[in-house]
CSV table of C-alpha atoms in Angstrom, one decimal:
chain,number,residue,atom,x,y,z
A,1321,UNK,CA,9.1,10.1,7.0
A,1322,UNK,CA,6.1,10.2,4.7
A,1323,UNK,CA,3.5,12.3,7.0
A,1324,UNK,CA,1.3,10.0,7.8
A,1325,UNK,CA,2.1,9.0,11.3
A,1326,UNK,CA,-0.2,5.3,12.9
A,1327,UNK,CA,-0.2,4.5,16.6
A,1328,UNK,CA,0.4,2.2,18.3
A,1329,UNK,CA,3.4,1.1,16.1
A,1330,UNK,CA,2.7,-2.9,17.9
A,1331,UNK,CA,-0.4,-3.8,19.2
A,1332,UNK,CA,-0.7,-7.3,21.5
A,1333,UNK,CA,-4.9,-8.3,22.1
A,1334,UNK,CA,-7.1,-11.1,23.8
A,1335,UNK,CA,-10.1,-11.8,21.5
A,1336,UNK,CA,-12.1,-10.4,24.4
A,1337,UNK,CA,-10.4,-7.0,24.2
A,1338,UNK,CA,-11.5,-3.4,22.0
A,1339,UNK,CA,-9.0,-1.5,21.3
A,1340,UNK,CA,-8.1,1.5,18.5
A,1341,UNK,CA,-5.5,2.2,16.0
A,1342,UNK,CA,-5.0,5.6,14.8
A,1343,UNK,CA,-3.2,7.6,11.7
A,1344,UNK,CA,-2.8,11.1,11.3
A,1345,UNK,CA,-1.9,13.1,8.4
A,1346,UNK,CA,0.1,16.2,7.9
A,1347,UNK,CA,0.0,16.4,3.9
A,1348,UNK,CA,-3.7,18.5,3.5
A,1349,UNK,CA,-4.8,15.1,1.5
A,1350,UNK,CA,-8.0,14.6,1.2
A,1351,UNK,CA,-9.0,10.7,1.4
A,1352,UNK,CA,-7.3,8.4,4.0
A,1353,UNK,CA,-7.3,4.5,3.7
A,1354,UNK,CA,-7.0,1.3,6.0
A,1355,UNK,CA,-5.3,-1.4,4.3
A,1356,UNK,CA,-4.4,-5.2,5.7
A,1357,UNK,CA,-1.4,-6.7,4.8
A,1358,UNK,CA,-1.6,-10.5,5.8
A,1359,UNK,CA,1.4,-13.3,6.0
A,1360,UNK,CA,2.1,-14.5,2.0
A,1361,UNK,CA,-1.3,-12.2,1.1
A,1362,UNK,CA,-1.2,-8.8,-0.9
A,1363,UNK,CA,-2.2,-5.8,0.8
A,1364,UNK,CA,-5.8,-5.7,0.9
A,1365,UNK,CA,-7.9,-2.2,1.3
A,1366,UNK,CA,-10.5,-2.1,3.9
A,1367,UNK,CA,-12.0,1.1,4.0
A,1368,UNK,CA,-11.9,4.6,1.9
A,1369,UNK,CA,-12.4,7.9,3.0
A,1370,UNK,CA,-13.0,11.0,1.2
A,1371,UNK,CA,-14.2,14.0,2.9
A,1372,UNK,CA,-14.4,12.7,6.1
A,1373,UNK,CA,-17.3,10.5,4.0
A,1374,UNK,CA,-16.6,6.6,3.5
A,1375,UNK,CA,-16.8,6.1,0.5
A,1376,UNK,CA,-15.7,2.3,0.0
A,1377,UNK,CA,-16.0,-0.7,2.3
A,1378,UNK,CA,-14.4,-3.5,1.0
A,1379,UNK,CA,-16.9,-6.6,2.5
A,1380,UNK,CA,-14.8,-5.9,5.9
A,1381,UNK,CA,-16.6,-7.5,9.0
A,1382,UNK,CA,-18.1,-5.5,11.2
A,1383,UNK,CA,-15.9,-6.4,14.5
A,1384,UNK,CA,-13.7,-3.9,12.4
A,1385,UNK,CA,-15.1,-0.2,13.0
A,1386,UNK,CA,-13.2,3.0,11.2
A,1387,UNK,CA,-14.0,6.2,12.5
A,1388,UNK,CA,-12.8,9.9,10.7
A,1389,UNK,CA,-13.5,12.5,12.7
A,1390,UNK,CA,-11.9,14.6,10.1
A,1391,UNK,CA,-9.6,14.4,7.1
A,1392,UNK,CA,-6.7,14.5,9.4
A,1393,UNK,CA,-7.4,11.8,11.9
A,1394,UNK,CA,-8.5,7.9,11.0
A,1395,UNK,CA,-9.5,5.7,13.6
A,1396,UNK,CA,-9.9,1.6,13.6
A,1397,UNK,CA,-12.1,0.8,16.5
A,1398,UNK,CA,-11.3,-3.1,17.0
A,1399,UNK,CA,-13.4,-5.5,18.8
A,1400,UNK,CA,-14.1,-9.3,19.8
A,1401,UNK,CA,-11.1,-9.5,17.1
A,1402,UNK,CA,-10.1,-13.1,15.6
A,1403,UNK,CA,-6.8,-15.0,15.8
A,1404,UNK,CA,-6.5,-14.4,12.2
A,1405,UNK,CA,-6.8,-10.7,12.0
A,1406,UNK,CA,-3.4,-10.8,13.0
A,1407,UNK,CA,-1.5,-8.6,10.4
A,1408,UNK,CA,-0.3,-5.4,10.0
A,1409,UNK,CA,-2.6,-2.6,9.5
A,1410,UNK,CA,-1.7,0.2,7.0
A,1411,UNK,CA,-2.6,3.3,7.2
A,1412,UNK,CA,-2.5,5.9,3.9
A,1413,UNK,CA,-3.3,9.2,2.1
A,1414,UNK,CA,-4.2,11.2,-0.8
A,1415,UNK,CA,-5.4,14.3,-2.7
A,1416,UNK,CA,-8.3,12.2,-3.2
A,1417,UNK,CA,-9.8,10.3,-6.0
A,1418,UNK,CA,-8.1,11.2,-9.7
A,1419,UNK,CA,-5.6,9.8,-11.9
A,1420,UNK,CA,-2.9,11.7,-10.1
A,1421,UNK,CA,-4.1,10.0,-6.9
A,1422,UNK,CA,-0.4,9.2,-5.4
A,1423,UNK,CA,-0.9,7.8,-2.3
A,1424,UNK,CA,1.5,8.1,0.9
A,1425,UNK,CA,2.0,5.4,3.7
A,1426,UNK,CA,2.4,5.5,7.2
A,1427,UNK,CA,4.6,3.0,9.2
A,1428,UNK,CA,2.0,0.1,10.2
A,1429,UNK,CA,0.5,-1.1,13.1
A,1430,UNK,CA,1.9,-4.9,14.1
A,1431,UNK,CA,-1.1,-6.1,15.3
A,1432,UNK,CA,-1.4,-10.0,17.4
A,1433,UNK,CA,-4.5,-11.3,18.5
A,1434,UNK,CA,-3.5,-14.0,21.3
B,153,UNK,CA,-12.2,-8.6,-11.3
B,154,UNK,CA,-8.6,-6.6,-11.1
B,155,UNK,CA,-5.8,-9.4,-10.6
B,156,UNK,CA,-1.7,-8.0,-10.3
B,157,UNK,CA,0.6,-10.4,-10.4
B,158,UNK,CA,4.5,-9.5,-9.6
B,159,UNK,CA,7.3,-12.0,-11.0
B,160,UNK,CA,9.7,-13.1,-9.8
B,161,UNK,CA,8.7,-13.1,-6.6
B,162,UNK,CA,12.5,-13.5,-5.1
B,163,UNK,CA,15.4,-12.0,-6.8
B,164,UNK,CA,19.3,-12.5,-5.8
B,165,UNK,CA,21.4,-10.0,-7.3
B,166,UNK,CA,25.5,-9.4,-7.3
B,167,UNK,CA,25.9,-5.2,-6.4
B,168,UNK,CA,26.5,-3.3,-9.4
B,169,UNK,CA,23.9,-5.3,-11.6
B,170,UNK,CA,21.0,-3.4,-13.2
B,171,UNK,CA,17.9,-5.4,-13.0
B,172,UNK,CA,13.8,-5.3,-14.1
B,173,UNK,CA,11.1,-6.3,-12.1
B,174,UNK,CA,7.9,-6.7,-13.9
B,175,UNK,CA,4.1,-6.6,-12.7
B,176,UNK,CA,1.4,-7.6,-14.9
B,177,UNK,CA,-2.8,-6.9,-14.2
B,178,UNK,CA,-5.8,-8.2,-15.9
B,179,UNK,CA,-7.5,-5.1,-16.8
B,180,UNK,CA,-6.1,-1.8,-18.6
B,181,UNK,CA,-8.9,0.5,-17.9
B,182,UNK,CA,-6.6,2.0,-14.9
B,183,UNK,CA,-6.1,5.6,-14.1
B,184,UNK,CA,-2.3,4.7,-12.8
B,185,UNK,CA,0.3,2.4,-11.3
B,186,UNK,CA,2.2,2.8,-8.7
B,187,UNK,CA,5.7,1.3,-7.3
B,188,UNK,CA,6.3,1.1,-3.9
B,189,UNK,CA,8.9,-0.2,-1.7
B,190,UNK,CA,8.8,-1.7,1.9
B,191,UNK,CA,11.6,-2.9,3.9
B,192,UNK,CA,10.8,-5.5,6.5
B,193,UNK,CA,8.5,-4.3,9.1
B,194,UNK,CA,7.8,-1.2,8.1
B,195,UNK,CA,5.3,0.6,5.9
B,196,UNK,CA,5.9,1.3,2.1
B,197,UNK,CA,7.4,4.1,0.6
B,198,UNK,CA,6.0,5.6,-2.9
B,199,UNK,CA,8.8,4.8,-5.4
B,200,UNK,CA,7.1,6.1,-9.3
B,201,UNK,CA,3.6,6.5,-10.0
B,202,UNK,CA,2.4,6.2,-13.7
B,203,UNK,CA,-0.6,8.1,-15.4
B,204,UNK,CA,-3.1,6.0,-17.5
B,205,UNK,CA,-1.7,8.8,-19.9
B,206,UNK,CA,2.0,8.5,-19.5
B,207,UNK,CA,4.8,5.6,-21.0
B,208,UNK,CA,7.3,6.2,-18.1
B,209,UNK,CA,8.7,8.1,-15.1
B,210,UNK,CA,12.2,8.3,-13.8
B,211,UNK,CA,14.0,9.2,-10.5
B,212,UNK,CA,17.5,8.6,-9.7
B,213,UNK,CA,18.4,5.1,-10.7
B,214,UNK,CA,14.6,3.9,-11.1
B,215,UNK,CA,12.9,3.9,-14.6
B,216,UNK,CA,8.9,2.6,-14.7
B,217,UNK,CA,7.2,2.2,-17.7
B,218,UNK,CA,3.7,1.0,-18.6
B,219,UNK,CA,2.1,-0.4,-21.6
B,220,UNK,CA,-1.8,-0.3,-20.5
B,221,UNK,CA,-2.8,-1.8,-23.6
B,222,UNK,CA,-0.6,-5.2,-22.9
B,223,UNK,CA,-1.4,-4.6,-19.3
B,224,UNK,CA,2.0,-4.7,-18.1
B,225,UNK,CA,4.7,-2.3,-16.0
B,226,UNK,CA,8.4,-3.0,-15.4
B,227,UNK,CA,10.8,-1.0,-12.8
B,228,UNK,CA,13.9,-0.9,-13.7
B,229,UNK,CA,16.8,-0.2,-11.4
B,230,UNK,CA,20.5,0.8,-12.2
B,231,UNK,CA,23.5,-0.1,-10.8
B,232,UNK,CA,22.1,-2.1,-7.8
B,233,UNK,CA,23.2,-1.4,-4.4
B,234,UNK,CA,22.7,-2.9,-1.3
B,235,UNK,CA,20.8,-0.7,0.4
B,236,UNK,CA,18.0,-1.1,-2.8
B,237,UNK,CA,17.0,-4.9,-1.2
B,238,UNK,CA,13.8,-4.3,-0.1
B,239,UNK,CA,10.5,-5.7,-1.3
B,240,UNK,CA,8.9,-4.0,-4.3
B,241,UNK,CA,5.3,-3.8,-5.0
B,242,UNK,CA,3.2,-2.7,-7.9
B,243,UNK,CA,-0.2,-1.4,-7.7
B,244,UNK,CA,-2.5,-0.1,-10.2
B,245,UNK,CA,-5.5,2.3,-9.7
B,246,UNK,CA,-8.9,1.1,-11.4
B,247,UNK,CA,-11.1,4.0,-9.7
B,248,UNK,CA,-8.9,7.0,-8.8
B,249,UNK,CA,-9.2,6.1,-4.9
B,250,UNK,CA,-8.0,2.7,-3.9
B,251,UNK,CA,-5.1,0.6,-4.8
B,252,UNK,CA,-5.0,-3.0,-6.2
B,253,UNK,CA,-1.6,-5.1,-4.9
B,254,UNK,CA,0.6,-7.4,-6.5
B,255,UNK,CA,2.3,-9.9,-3.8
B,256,UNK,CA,5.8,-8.2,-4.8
B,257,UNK,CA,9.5,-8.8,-5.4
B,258,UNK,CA,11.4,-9.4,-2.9
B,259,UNK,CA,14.7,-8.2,-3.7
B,260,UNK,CA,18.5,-8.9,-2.2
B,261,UNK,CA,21.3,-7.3,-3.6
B,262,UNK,CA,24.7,-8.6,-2.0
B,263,UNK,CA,28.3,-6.4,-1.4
């Protein structure tokens, strides 16, 4: 149990479909962070927040929408998603940026786009 | 443009055996690295994490070092049991906010 908690933990969609993911923190952190981890790929960041502020968006198309209502709750609005966005969907946290900038994990969301 | 790269990338091991995984990157100006672990399906679990600053860290059985000049980190782990096959990634932090991903070890330690 790391503290950061993601739900849905699986997550089957038609392309046609929106649906959310969301991760919720219990550490105080700071900064939350979506990552994608793909078949044979590394883990890939998506999106940085800091301060409820984004802060970094890695080039991520825009049928992917994160939401942070504040720095304990991140949302990932999905919509009119692709076969290949299948993957699963990380969810993490930290004190925020800084060479001490451990950051925690939550369990993943197994997401399948039919 | 930050590259990690973790070899091998599949490691059999007898228990008992002490082992080194290493993870290489492209580009020392990091402010840390970071191992993590992550068994199949699930999400990763924060193993050592590195200053820019420091040469090593320890817990338990695991010893990381880092030589940011050579741009290189190994983890080294003890007495291998079992329960330690997992995959093992290394990550290093070039802005002090997101992480950078090798492909990792994956790691299978047999009774």
């Amino acid at each position: 149990e790391t503290g950061v908690t993601q739900t849905p933990r699986h997550l089957v969609m038609g392309m046609t479909n929106k649906k959310s993911l969301k991760c919720e923190q219990h550490l105080g952190h700071n900064a939350m962070y979506w990552y994608k981890q793909s078949a044979k790929k590394p883990l890939e960041l998506m999106f940085v927040y800091s301060l409820e502020e984004r802060v970094e968006n890695n080039s991520v198309p825009s049928r992917f929408s994160p939401e942070c209502p504040n720095s304990s709750h991140l949302f990932l609005h999905l919509h009119t998603l692709q076969p290949e966005d299948s993957a699963l969907y990380l969810c993490a946290s930290s004190q925020g940026p800084g060479s001490y900038n451990e950051q925690f994990f939550g369990p993943g969301t197994r997401l399948t786009v039919l | 443009k930050q590259e990690v790269t973790q070899i091998p990338a599949a490691l059999s091991v007898p228990e008992g055996e002490n082992l080194v995984l290493n993870c290489s990157f492209t580009d020392s100006a990091i402010y840390n690295l970071q191992w993590f672990r992550q068994d199949p399906g699930k999400g990763l679990t924060s193993l050592l994490l590195i200053q820019s600053s420091q040469r090593e860290q320890t817990s338990g059985r695991l010893n990381a070092s880092l030589d940011k000049s050579s741009g290189r980190s190994t983890l080294y782990i003890a007495a291998s049991q079992p329960g330690d096959s997992a995959t093992y990634l290394c990550a290093v932090d070039q802005a002090g906010t997101a992480l950078i991903f090798g492909k990792g070890t994956t790691l299978s330690v047999s009774s």
